[in-house]
Amino acid sequence: ESRADAFALELSQAEFGHVAEAWRFFERIADDSAAALLIQAYAATHPSPGRRIEELVELSEQNGWATSGRVTPLEWTTAAEP
């Protein structure tokens, strides 16, 4: 998973010129909402969201990638929501 996360971060950097909020997904699934708990159960064999955030931040710093820039929000809904 760490390699996949690093690849996704590299793609974000290449496409947008920054990696601003690239770890936001993992921050959101680390909370205690019902949707987040479902995702956590599904991803139980994956590294913890907190560890993945740490690794993404470290990789960003090591490569000197900007961590600020224009961010396009994605809608956050559950399958049950319209």
PDB file of C-alpha atoms in Angstrom, residues 30-69:
ATOM      1  CA  ALA A  30      -9.808   8.069  10.517  1.00  0.00           C
ATOM      2  CA  ASP A  31     -12.870   9.696  12.104  1.00  0.00           C
ATOM      3  CA  ASP A  32     -15.708   7.840  13.809  1.00  0.00           C
ATOM      4  CA  SER A  33     -18.549   8.402  11.333  1.00  0.00           C
ATOM      5  CA  ALA A  34     -20.536   5.397  10.158  1.00  0.00           C
ATOM      6  CA  ALA A  35     -19.171   5.704   6.612  1.00  0.00           C
ATOM      7  CA  ALA A  36     -15.606   5.929   7.893  1.00  0.00           C
ATOM      8  CA  LEU A  37     -16.080   2.866  10.091  1.00  0.00           C
ATOM      9  CA  LEU A  38     -17.342   0.870   7.104  1.00  0.00           C
ATOM     10  CA  ILE A  39     -14.289   1.876   5.071  1.00  0.00           C
ATOM     11  CA  GLN A  40     -11.989   1.031   7.989  1.00  0.00           C
ATOM     12  CA  ALA A  41     -13.519  -2.442   8.239  1.00  0.00           C
ATOM     13  CA  TYR A  42     -13.117  -2.967   4.497  1.00  0.00           C
ATOM     14  CA  ALA A  43      -9.481  -1.841   4.623  1.00  0.00           C
ATOM     15  CA  ALA A  44      -8.600  -3.691   7.830  1.00  0.00           C
ATOM     16  CA  THR A  45      -5.572  -5.342   6.225  1.00  0.00           C
ATOM     17  CA  HIS A  46      -4.140  -1.980   5.132  1.00  0.00           C
ATOM     18  CA  PRO A  47      -1.835   0.285   7.145  1.00  0.00           C
ATOM     19  CA  SER A  48      -3.615   2.682   9.499  1.00  0.00           C
ATOM     20  CA  PRO A  49      -4.785   5.985   8.012  1.00  0.00           C
ATOM     21  CA  GLY A  50      -2.521   7.841  10.446  1.00  0.00           C
ATOM     22  CA  ARG A  51       0.565   5.949   9.298  1.00  0.00           C
ATOM     23  CA  ARG A  52      -0.327   6.506   5.649  1.00  0.00           C
ATOM     24  CA  ILE A  53      -0.686  10.244   6.265  1.00  0.00           C
ATOM     25  CA  GLU A  54       2.733  10.319   7.942  1.00  0.00           C
ATOM     26  CA  GLU A  55       4.318   8.504   4.997  1.00  0.00           C
ATOM     27  CA  LEU A  56       2.687  10.819   2.440  1.00  0.00           C
ATOM     28  CA  VAL A  57       3.803  13.928   4.302  1.00  0.00           C
ATOM     29  CA  GLU A  58       7.342  12.541   4.632  1.00  0.00           C
ATOM     30  CA  LEU A  59       7.496  11.707   0.925  1.00  0.00           C
ATOM     31  CA  SER A  60       6.255  15.193   0.034  1.00  0.00           C
ATOM     32  CA  GLU A  61       8.931  16.795   2.198  1.00  0.00           C
ATOM     33  CA  GLN A  62      11.707  14.510   0.873  1.00  0.00           C
ATOM     34  CA  ASN A  63      10.858  15.464  -2.707  1.00  0.00           C
ATOM     35  CA  GLY A  64      10.285  19.166  -2.008  1.00  0.00           C
ATOM     36  CA  TRP A  65       6.736  18.986  -3.335  1.00  0.00           C
ATOM     37  CA  ALA A  66       4.449  21.909  -2.560  1.00  0.00           C
ATOM     38  CA  THR A  67       1.749  21.035  -0.082  1.00  0.00           C
ATOM     39  CA  SER A  68      -0.440  23.984  -0.935  1.00  0.00           C
ATOM     40  CA  GLY A  69      -2.258  24.860  -4.118  1.00  0.00           C
TER      41      GLY A  69
END
